[in-house]
Structures are given as C-alpha cells and as structure tokens.
PDB file of C-alpha atoms in Angstrom:
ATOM      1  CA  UNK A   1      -9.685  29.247 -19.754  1.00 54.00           C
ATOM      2  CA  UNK A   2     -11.696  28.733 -22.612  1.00 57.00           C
ATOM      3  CA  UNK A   3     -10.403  29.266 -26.037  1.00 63.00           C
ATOM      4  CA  UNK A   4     -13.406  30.495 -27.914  1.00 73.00           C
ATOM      5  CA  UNK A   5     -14.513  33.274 -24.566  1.00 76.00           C
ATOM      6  CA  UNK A   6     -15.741  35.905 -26.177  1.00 78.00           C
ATOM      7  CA  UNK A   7     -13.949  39.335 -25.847  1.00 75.00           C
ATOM      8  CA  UNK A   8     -15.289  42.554 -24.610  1.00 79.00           C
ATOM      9  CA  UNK A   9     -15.853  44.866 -27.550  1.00 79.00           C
ATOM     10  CA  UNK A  10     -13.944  47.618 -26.040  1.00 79.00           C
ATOM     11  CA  UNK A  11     -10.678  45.275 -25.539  1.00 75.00           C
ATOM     12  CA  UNK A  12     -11.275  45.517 -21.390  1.00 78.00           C
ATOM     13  CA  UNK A  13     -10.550  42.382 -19.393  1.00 78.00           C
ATOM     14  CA  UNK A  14     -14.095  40.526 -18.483  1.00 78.00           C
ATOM     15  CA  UNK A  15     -15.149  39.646 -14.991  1.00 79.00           C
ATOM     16  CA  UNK A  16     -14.828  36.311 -13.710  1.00 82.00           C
ATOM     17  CA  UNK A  17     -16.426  36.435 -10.609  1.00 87.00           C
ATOM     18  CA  UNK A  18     -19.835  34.741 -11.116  1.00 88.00           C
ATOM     19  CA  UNK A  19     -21.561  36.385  -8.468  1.00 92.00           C
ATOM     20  CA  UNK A  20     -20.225  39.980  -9.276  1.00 93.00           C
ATOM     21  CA  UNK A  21     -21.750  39.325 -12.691  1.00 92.00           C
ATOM     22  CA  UNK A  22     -25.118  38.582 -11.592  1.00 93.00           C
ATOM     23  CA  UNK A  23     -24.936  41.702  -9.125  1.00 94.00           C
ATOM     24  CA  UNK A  24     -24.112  43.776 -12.012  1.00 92.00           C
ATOM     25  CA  UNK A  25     -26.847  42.422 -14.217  1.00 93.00           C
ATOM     26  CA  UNK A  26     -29.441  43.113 -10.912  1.00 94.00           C
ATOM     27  CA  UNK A  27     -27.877  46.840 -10.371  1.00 94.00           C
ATOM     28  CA  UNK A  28     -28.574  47.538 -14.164  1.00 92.00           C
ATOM     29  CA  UNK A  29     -31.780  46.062 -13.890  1.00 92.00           C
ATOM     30  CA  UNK A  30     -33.173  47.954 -10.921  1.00 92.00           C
ATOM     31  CA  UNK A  31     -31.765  51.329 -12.505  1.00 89.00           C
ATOM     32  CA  UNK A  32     -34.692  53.740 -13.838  1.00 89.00           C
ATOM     33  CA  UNK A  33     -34.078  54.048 -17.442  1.00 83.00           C
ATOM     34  CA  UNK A  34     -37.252  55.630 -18.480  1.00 87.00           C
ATOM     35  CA  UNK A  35     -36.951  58.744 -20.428  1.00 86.00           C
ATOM     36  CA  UNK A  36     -32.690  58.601 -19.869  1.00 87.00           C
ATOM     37  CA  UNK A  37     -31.024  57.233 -23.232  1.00 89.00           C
ATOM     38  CA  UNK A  38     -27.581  57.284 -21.305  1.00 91.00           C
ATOM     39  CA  UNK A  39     -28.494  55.116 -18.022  1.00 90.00           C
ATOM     40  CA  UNK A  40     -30.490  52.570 -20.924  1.00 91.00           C
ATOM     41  CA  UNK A  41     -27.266  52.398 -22.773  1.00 92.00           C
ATOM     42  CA  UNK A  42     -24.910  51.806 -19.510  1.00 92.00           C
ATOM     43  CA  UNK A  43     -27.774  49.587 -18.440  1.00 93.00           C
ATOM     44  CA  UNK A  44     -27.538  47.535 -21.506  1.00 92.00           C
ATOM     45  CA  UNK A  45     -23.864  47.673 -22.070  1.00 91.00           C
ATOM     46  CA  UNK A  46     -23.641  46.159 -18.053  1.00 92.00           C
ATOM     47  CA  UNK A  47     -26.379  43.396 -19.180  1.00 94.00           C
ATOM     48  CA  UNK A  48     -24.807  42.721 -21.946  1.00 93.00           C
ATOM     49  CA  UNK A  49     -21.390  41.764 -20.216  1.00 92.00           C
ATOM     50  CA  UNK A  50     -23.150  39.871 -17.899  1.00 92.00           C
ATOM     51  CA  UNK A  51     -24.394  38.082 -20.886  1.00 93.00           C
ATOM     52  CA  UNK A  52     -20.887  37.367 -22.401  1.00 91.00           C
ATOM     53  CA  UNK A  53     -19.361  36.396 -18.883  1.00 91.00           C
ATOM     54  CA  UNK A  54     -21.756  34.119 -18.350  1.00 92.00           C
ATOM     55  CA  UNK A  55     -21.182  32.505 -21.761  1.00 91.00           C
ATOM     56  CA  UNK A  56     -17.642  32.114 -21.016  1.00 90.00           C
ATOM     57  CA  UNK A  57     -18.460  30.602 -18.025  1.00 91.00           C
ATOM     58  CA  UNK A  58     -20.435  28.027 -19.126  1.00 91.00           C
ATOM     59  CA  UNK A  59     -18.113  27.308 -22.192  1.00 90.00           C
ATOM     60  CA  UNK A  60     -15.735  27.056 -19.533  1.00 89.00           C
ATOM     61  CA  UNK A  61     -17.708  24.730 -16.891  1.00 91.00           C
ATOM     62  CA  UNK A  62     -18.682  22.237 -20.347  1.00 92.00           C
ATOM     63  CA  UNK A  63     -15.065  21.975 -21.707  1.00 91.00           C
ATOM     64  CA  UNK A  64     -13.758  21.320 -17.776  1.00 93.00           C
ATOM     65  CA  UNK A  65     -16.865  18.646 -18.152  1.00 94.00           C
ATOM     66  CA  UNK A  66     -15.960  17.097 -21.135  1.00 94.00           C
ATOM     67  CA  UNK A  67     -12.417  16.767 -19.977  1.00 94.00           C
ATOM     68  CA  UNK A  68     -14.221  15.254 -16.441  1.00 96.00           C
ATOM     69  CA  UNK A  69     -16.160  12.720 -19.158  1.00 95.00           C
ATOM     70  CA  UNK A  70     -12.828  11.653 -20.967  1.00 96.00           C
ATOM     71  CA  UNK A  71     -11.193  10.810 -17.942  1.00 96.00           C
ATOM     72  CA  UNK A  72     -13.911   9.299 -16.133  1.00 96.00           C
ATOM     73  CA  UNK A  73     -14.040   7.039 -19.489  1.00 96.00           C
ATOM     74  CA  UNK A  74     -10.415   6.511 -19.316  1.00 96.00           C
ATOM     75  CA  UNK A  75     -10.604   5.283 -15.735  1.00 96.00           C
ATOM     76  CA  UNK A  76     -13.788   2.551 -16.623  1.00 96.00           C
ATOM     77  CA  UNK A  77     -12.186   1.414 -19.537  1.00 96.00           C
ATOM     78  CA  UNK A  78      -8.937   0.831 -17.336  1.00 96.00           C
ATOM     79  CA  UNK A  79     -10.607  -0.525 -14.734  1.00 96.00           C
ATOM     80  CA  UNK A  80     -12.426  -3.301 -17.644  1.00 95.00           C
ATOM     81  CA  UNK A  81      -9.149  -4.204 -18.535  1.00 95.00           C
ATOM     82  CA  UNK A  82      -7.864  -4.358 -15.056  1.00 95.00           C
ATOM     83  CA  UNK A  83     -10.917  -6.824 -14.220  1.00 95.00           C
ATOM     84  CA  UNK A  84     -10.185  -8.989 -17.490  1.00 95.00           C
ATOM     85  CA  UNK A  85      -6.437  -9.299 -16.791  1.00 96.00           C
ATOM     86  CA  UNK A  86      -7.032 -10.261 -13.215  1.00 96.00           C
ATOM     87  CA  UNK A  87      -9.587 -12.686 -14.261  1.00 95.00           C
ATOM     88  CA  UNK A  88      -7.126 -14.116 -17.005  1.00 94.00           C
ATOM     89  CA  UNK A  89      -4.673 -14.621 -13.886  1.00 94.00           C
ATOM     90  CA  UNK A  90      -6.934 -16.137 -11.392  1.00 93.00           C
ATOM     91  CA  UNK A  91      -7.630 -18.814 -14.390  1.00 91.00           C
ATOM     92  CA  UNK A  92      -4.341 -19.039 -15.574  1.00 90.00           C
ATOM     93  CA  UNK A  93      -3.306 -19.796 -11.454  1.00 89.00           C
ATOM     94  CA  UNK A  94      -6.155 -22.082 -11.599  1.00 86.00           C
ATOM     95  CA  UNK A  95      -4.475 -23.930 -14.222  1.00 80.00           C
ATOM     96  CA  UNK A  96      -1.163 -24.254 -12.574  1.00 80.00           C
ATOM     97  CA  UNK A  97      -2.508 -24.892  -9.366  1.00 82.00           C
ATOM     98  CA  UNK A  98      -5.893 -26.441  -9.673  1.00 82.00           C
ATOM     99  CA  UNK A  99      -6.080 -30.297  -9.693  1.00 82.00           C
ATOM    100  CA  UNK A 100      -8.246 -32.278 -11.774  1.00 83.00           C
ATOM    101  CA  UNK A 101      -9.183 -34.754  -9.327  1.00 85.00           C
ATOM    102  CA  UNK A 102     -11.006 -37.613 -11.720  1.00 90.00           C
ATOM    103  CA  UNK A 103      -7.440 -37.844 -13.852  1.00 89.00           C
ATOM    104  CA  UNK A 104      -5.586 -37.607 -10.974  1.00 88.00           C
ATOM    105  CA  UNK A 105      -7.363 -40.717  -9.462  1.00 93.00           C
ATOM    106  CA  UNK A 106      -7.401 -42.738 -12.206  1.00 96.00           C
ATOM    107  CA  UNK A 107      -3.651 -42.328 -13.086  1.00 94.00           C
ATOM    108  CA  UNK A 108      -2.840 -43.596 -10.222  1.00 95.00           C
ATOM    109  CA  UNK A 109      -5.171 -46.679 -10.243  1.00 97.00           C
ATOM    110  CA  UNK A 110      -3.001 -47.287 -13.644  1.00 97.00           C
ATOM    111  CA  UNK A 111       0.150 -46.599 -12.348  1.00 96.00           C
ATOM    112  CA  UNK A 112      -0.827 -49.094  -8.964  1.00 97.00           C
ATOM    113  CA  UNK A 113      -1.866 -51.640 -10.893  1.00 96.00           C
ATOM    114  CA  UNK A 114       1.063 -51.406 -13.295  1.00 96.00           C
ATOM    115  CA  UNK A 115       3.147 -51.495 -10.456  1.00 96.00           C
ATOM    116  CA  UNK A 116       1.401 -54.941  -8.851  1.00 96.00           C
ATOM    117  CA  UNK A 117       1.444 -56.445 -12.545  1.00 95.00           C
ATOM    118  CA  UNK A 118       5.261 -55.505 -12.550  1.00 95.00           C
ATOM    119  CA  UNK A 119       5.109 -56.885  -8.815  1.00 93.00           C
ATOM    120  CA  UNK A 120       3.935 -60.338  -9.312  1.00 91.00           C
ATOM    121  CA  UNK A 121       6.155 -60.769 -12.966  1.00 89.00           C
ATOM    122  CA  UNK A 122       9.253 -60.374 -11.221  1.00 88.00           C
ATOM    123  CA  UNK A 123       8.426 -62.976  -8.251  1.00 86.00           C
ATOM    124  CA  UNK A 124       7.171 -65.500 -10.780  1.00 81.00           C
ATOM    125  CA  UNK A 125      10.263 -64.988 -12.819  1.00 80.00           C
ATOM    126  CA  UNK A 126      12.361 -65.070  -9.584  1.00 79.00           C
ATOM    127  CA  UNK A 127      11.540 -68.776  -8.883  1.00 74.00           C
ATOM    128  CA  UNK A 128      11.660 -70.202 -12.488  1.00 73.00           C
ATOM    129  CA  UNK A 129      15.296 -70.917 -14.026  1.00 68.00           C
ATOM    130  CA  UNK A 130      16.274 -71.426 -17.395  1.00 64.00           C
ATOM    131  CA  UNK A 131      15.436 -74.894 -17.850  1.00 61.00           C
ATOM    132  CA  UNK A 132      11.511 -73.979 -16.595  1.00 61.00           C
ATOM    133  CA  UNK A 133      11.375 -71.538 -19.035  1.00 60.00           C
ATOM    134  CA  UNK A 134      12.472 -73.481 -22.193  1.00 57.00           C
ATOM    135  CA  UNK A 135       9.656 -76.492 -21.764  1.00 54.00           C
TER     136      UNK A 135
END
C-alpha cells in the first residue's frame, strides 16, 4: 500500500499477514542455532523479514492514519463553517422576523397622535367658512 515498503532483497513478494510474521519471527527464534552457521543464517534471514514486514506495516497503518487525520480535519473544519453559516441564518431570520418592540410602540404613538391631530383639524375646519377664516 505504502509507497516507500521496503523490498525483499531477493525480489520475493513479502508477507502481509501480521500474525504469520510474528509466527515466523517465534519459529526462528526457538530454532537451535548453536554451532549450525546455516540454521543462524535462515534464522536471521526469517527475522529479518519479519523486521521489514513489520516496517511496512506500520508505514502502512501511519500513512492510512494521516489520511484518517486529514479527513477528520476536513470534517471539523466543515462542521465550523456549517455552525457559522447556520448561526449567520438564524440572525439574519432574526432580522427579518424579529420585532423591535420599543420602535414599534412608539411609531405608533406618533402615527395615533398624528392621526387625532389630523382628526380634530379637519372638524374645526369643517365648521368654519370662508368669511371665519379671513377675520
């Protein structure tokens, strides 16, 4: 998976079964290699592709993780936004919808008493005629 796995020095495909690994590593380990310079090289040789399939494991379990960590970061920065938008809307509703009830109030004191002023003009201007209004 990895692009920097390590290749087996004699061009063979390595294992990728974890566990088959680590029982190969244990086998080599438990051999007697006292006094036998073939069964220490096999031993070592089976050690040391344990060694490198465990490397390209991990390289392989860290770049999956760091490809976890980039998304995970994707999704909390989209969810930030997502919060700030919908906050943005809820105000902007507000806004549209929201009444502010002190300027509502007093416009229409304004507008009521604008409209008895206008009231009362037009009934004292209904009785007077034109001579009234010239003296």
């Amino acid at each position: 998976i990895t692009s920097n796995a390590v290749p087996e020095p004699d061009g063979s495909d390595s294992e990728k079964n974890l566990f088959v690994m680590l029982d190969t590593a244990i086998a080599a380990l438990k051999t007697p290699v006292e006094g036998n310079d073939v069964e220490k090289e096999k031993a070592a040789a089976a050690i040391d592709k344990t060694n490198r399939g465990l490397k390209n494991s991990l390289n392989n379990v860290l770049t999956v993780r760091a490809e976890l960590g980039t998304q995970l970061s994707e999704l909390s920065t989209l969810d930030s936004l997502g919060s700030d938008r919908a906050l943005g809307q809820k105000l902007q509703m507000s806004n549209l919808v929201d009444v502010d009830w002190n300027s509502v109030i007093s416009s229409y004191v304004m507008q009521q008493a604008a409209l008895q002023a206008s009231y009362k003009t037009f009934t004292d201007m209904q009785g007077m005629s034109l001579f009234q209004l010239n003296r």
